[in-house]
Amino acid sequence: MATLADAGSTADPRYTKVAIWLHWLIGLSVIVNIGLAMLTEGLPREAHREAMNVHKALGITILVLTALRILWRLGHKPPPLPAGTPAWQRPVSKILHFLFYLLLILLPLSGWVWMSAADRPIDFFGLFTVPSIAAPSKALADTLHERHELLGITMLVLVVIHILAVLKHQYVDRTRLMGRMNPF
């Protein structure tokens, strides 16, 4: 017969394999894109331009993967938070996940509109040119440039919070939370 002490030793429910792989593909792509945006500023012009071409194509990829992730989530309920999760952390978790999804849509979309308004087509890894979604407009391009950078900084902050929270839950609280998203 199981006791309360035994309850903590059973594995917490996991996300589906599709959700796990989309999480890691999106997460790693976001980290690479933040790095491309922040760490290539001082490179020679041509190297920076090449890095930004990858950044833009990867942004479109993130947008598509996020759409797939949202569609998948609509049909597949995520596992519940571990039983010992404090009550205040539950709404905070929901809010942070909502903000992630919002940024995962707004950040690449703002970049796409910005490039469209700046009349700078996005080359998708040499395979095709992404269609423009806005008419050329210097004012719109300038505004979206600023907004895109602000959204990027916000994403960076959320990524750091997410990683720190996962590490805290795993190693301080010992909830084995990382196992829910372990692809292996």
PDB file of C-alpha atoms in Angstrom, residues 10-158:
ATOM      1  CA  THR A  10       6.508   8.297  -8.464  1.00  0.00           C
ATOM      2  CA  ALA A  11       7.353  10.079 -11.684  1.00  0.00           C
ATOM      3  CA  ASP A  12       5.294  13.170 -12.439  1.00  0.00           C
ATOM      4  CA  PRO A  13       3.286  13.047 -15.662  1.00  0.00           C
ATOM      5  CA  ARG A  14       5.194  14.101 -18.756  1.00  0.00           C
ATOM      6  CA  TYR A  15       4.315  16.252 -21.722  1.00  0.00           C
ATOM      7  CA  THR A  16       3.702  14.430 -24.999  1.00  0.00           C
ATOM      8  CA  LYS A  17       6.758  13.709 -27.154  1.00  0.00           C
ATOM      9  CA  VAL A  18       5.537  16.194 -29.770  1.00  0.00           C
ATOM     10  CA  ALA A  19       5.164  18.936 -27.133  1.00  0.00           C
ATOM     11  CA  ILE A  20       8.604  18.114 -25.720  1.00  0.00           C
ATOM     12  CA  TRP A  21      10.353  18.281 -29.094  1.00  0.00           C
ATOM     13  CA  LEU A  22       8.547  21.484 -30.072  1.00  0.00           C
ATOM     14  CA  HIS A  23       9.524  22.997 -26.696  1.00  0.00           C
ATOM     15  CA  TRP A  24      13.209  22.224 -27.241  1.00  0.00           C
ATOM     16  CA  LEU A  25      13.254  23.207 -30.918  1.00  0.00           C
ATOM     17  CA  ILE A  26      11.583  26.527 -30.143  1.00  0.00           C
ATOM     18  CA  GLY A  27      13.617  27.132 -26.986  1.00  0.00           C
ATOM     19  CA  LEU A  28      16.989  26.467 -28.602  1.00  0.00           C
ATOM     20  CA  SER A  29      15.994  28.500 -31.673  1.00  0.00           C
ATOM     21  CA  VAL A  30      15.044  31.441 -29.457  1.00  0.00           C
ATOM     22  CA  ILE A  31      18.365  31.256 -27.595  1.00  0.00           C
ATOM     23  CA  VAL A  32      20.315  31.087 -30.884  1.00  0.00           C
ATOM     24  CA  ASN A  33      18.303  34.014 -32.258  1.00  0.00           C
ATOM     25  CA  ILE A  34      18.931  36.133 -29.174  1.00  0.00           C
ATOM     26  CA  GLY A  35      22.631  35.345 -29.535  1.00  0.00           C
ATOM     27  CA  LEU A  36      22.617  36.234 -33.232  1.00  0.00           C
ATOM     28  CA  ALA A  37      20.922  39.549 -32.497  1.00  0.00           C
ATOM     29  CA  MET A  38      23.057  40.536 -29.513  1.00  0.00           C
ATOM     30  CA  LEU A  39      26.463  39.059 -30.236  1.00  0.00           C
ATOM     31  CA  THR A  40      26.950  39.984 -33.900  1.00  0.00           C
ATOM     32  CA  GLU A  41      26.661  43.771 -33.638  1.00  0.00           C
ATOM     33  CA  GLY A  42      30.423  44.318 -33.663  1.00  0.00           C
ATOM     34  CA  LEU A  43      31.157  41.979 -36.553  1.00  0.00           C
ATOM     35  CA  PRO A  44      32.186  43.292 -39.978  1.00  0.00           C
ATOM     36  CA  ARG A  45      29.202  44.416 -42.048  1.00  0.00           C
ATOM     37  CA  GLU A  46      29.030  41.343 -44.306  1.00  0.00           C
ATOM     38  CA  ALA A  47      29.350  38.869 -41.404  1.00  0.00           C
ATOM     39  CA  HIS A  48      26.674  40.769 -39.479  1.00  0.00           C
ATOM     40  CA  ARG A  49      24.394  40.761 -42.532  1.00  0.00           C
ATOM     41  CA  GLU A  50      24.797  36.973 -42.899  1.00  0.00           C
ATOM     42  CA  ALA A  51      24.054  36.467 -39.190  1.00  0.00           C
ATOM     43  CA  MET A  52      20.942  38.634 -39.528  1.00  0.00           C
ATOM     44  CA  ASN A  53      19.793  36.621 -42.554  1.00  0.00           C
ATOM     45  CA  VAL A  54      19.931  33.493 -40.387  1.00  0.00           C
ATOM     46  CA  HIS A  55      18.249  35.438 -37.541  1.00  0.00           C
ATOM     47  CA  LYS A  56      15.340  36.431 -39.797  1.00  0.00           C
ATOM     48  CA  ALA A  57      14.831  32.963 -41.279  1.00  0.00           C
ATOM     49  CA  LEU A  58      15.059  31.403 -37.831  1.00  0.00           C
ATOM     50  CA  GLY A  59      12.482  33.928 -36.598  1.00  0.00           C
ATOM     51  CA  ILE A  60      10.033  32.764 -39.278  1.00  0.00           C
ATOM     52  CA  THR A  61      10.801  29.161 -38.265  1.00  0.00           C
ATOM     53  CA  ILE A  62      10.038  30.014 -34.620  1.00  0.00           C
ATOM     54  CA  LEU A  63       6.718  31.563 -35.669  1.00  0.00           C
ATOM     55  CA  VAL A  64       5.717  28.418 -37.601  1.00  0.00           C
ATOM     56  CA  LEU A  65       6.842  26.067 -34.817  1.00  0.00           C
ATOM     57  CA  THR A  66       4.941  28.160 -32.269  1.00  0.00           C
ATOM     58  CA  ALA A  67       1.770  27.951 -34.356  1.00  0.00           C
ATOM     59  CA  LEU A  68       2.214  24.160 -34.458  1.00  0.00           C
ATOM     60  CA  ARG A  69       2.860  24.105 -30.689  1.00  0.00           C
ATOM     61  CA  ILE A  70      -0.316  26.087 -29.991  1.00  0.00           C
ATOM     62  CA  LEU A  71      -2.374  23.843 -32.271  1.00  0.00           C
ATOM     63  CA  TRP A  72      -0.912  20.774 -30.563  1.00  0.00           C
ATOM     64  CA  ARG A  73      -1.627  22.196 -27.110  1.00  0.00           C
ATOM     65  CA  LEU A  74      -5.268  22.873 -28.015  1.00  0.00           C
ATOM     66  CA  GLY A  75      -5.744  19.138 -28.459  1.00  0.00           C
ATOM     67  CA  HIS A  76      -3.378  17.880 -25.757  1.00  0.00           C
ATOM     68  CA  LYS A  77      -3.747  19.102 -22.192  1.00  0.00           C
ATOM     69  CA  PRO A  78      -0.429  19.664 -20.403  1.00  0.00           C
ATOM     70  CA  PRO A  79       0.317  17.552 -17.334  1.00  0.00           C
ATOM     71  CA  PRO A  80      -0.639  19.066 -13.992  1.00  0.00           C
ATOM     72  CA  LEU A  81       1.964  20.864 -11.923  1.00  0.00           C
ATOM     73  CA  PRO A  82       3.537  18.716  -9.195  1.00  0.00           C
ATOM     74  CA  ALA A  83       1.262  18.287  -6.168  1.00  0.00           C
ATOM     75  CA  GLY A  84       3.564  20.248  -3.858  1.00  0.00           C
ATOM     76  CA  THR A  85       3.612  23.373  -6.025  1.00  0.00           C
ATOM     77  CA  PRO A  86       2.773  26.372  -3.808  1.00  0.00           C
ATOM     78  CA  ALA A  87      -0.573  28.002  -4.626  1.00  0.00           C
ATOM     79  CA  TRP A  88       0.995  31.345  -5.590  1.00  0.00           C
ATOM     80  CA  GLN A  89       3.253  29.676  -8.178  1.00  0.00           C
ATOM     81  CA  ARG A  90       0.342  28.200 -10.126  1.00  0.00           C
ATOM     82  CA  PRO A  91      -1.038  31.503 -11.517  1.00  0.00           C
ATOM     83  CA  VAL A  92       2.506  32.840 -11.985  1.00  0.00           C
ATOM     84  CA  SER A  93       3.299  29.768 -14.094  1.00  0.00           C
ATOM     85  CA  LYS A  94       0.178  30.329 -16.227  1.00  0.00           C
ATOM     86  CA  ILE A  95       1.005  34.013 -16.705  1.00  0.00           C
ATOM     87  CA  LEU A  96       4.617  33.288 -17.707  1.00  0.00           C
ATOM     88  CA  HIS A  97       3.543  30.596 -20.168  1.00  0.00           C
ATOM     89  CA  PHE A  98       0.992  32.994 -21.669  1.00  0.00           C
ATOM     90  CA  LEU A  99       3.692  35.684 -21.992  1.00  0.00           C
ATOM     91  CA  PHE A 100       6.018  33.191 -23.676  1.00  0.00           C
ATOM     92  CA  TYR A 101       3.381  32.269 -26.247  1.00  0.00           C
ATOM     93  CA  LEU A 102       2.547  35.936 -26.799  1.00  0.00           C
ATOM     94  CA  LEU A 103       6.211  36.831 -27.344  1.00  0.00           C
ATOM     95  CA  LEU A 104       6.804  33.768 -29.516  1.00  0.00           C
ATOM     96  CA  ILE A 105       4.164  35.184 -31.845  1.00  0.00           C
ATOM     97  CA  LEU A 106       4.733  38.940 -31.515  1.00  0.00           C
ATOM     98  CA  LEU A 107       8.532  38.884 -31.715  1.00  0.00           C
ATOM     99  CA  PRO A 108       8.889  37.130 -35.092  1.00  0.00           C
ATOM    100  CA  LEU A 109       5.744  38.807 -36.422  1.00  0.00           C
ATOM    101  CA  SER A 110       7.115  42.252 -35.529  1.00  0.00           C
ATOM    102  CA  GLY A 111      10.387  41.390 -37.278  1.00  0.00           C
ATOM    103  CA  TRP A 112       8.513  40.201 -40.361  1.00  0.00           C
ATOM    104  CA  VAL A 113       6.393  43.368 -40.537  1.00  0.00           C
ATOM    105  CA  TRP A 114       9.502  45.480 -39.851  1.00  0.00           C
ATOM    106  CA  MET A 115      11.413  43.877 -42.738  1.00  0.00           C
ATOM    107  CA  SER A 116       8.357  44.194 -44.984  1.00  0.00           C
ATOM    108  CA  ALA A 117       7.948  47.891 -44.105  1.00  0.00           C
ATOM    109  CA  ALA A 118      11.688  48.434 -44.620  1.00  0.00           C
ATOM    110  CA  ASP A 119      11.337  46.743 -48.058  1.00  0.00           C
ATOM    111  CA  ARG A 120      13.985  44.160 -47.099  1.00  0.00           C
ATOM    112  CA  PRO A 121      12.705  40.725 -48.118  1.00  0.00           C
ATOM    113  CA  ILE A 122      13.442  37.772 -45.836  1.00  0.00           C
ATOM    114  CA  ASP A 123      15.411  34.976 -47.490  1.00  0.00           C
ATOM    115  CA  PHE A 124      14.380  31.681 -45.882  1.00  0.00           C
ATOM    116  CA  PHE A 125      17.706  29.808 -45.731  1.00  0.00           C
ATOM    117  CA  GLY A 126      18.141  30.188 -49.510  1.00  0.00           C
ATOM    118  CA  LEU A 127      14.998  28.162 -50.216  1.00  0.00           C
ATOM    119  CA  PHE A 128      12.528  30.964 -50.958  1.00  0.00           C
ATOM    120  CA  THR A 129      11.709  34.578 -50.173  1.00  0.00           C
ATOM    121  CA  VAL A 130       9.132  35.089 -47.453  1.00  0.00           C
ATOM    122  CA  PRO A 131       6.284  37.252 -48.804  1.00  0.00           C
ATOM    123  CA  SER A 132       5.994  40.782 -47.440  1.00  0.00           C
ATOM    124  CA  ILE A 133       3.065  41.460 -45.139  1.00  0.00           C
ATOM    125  CA  ALA A 134       3.222  45.267 -45.050  1.00  0.00           C
ATOM    126  CA  ALA A 135       3.673  48.025 -47.581  1.00  0.00           C
ATOM    127  CA  PRO A 136       6.982  49.897 -47.471  1.00  0.00           C
ATOM    128  CA  SER A 137       6.869  52.623 -44.822  1.00  0.00           C
ATOM    129  CA  LYS A 138       9.895  54.195 -43.151  1.00  0.00           C
ATOM    130  CA  ALA A 139       7.807  55.346 -40.182  1.00  0.00           C
ATOM    131  CA  LEU A 140       6.383  51.856 -39.608  1.00  0.00           C
ATOM    132  CA  ALA A 141       9.811  50.262 -40.083  1.00  0.00           C
ATOM    133  CA  ASP A 142      11.398  52.619 -37.528  1.00  0.00           C
ATOM    134  CA  THR A 143       8.624  52.001 -34.998  1.00  0.00           C
ATOM    135  CA  LEU A 144       8.775  48.242 -35.402  1.00  0.00           C
ATOM    136  CA  HIS A 145      12.564  48.223 -35.158  1.00  0.00           C
ATOM    137  CA  GLU A 146      12.266  49.745 -31.666  1.00  0.00           C
ATOM    138  CA  ARG A 147       9.383  47.463 -30.670  1.00  0.00           C
ATOM    139  CA  HIS A 148      11.169  44.367 -31.972  1.00  0.00           C
ATOM    140  CA  GLU A 149      14.229  45.157 -29.866  1.00  0.00           C
ATOM    141  CA  LEU A 150      12.093  45.772 -26.764  1.00  0.00           C
ATOM    142  CA  LEU A 151      10.259  42.467 -27.319  1.00  0.00           C
ATOM    143  CA  GLY A 152      13.628  40.740 -27.749  1.00  0.00           C
ATOM    144  CA  ILE A 153      14.916  42.080 -24.436  1.00  0.00           C
ATOM    145  CA  THR A 154      11.663  41.001 -22.784  1.00  0.00           C
ATOM    146  CA  MET A 155      12.101  37.513 -24.268  1.00  0.00           C
ATOM    147  CA  LEU A 156      15.672  37.351 -22.959  1.00  0.00           C
ATOM    148  CA  VAL A 157      14.447  38.224 -19.451  1.00  0.00           C
ATOM    149  CA  LEU A 158      11.702  35.573 -19.637  1.00  0.00           C
TER     150      LEU A 158
END
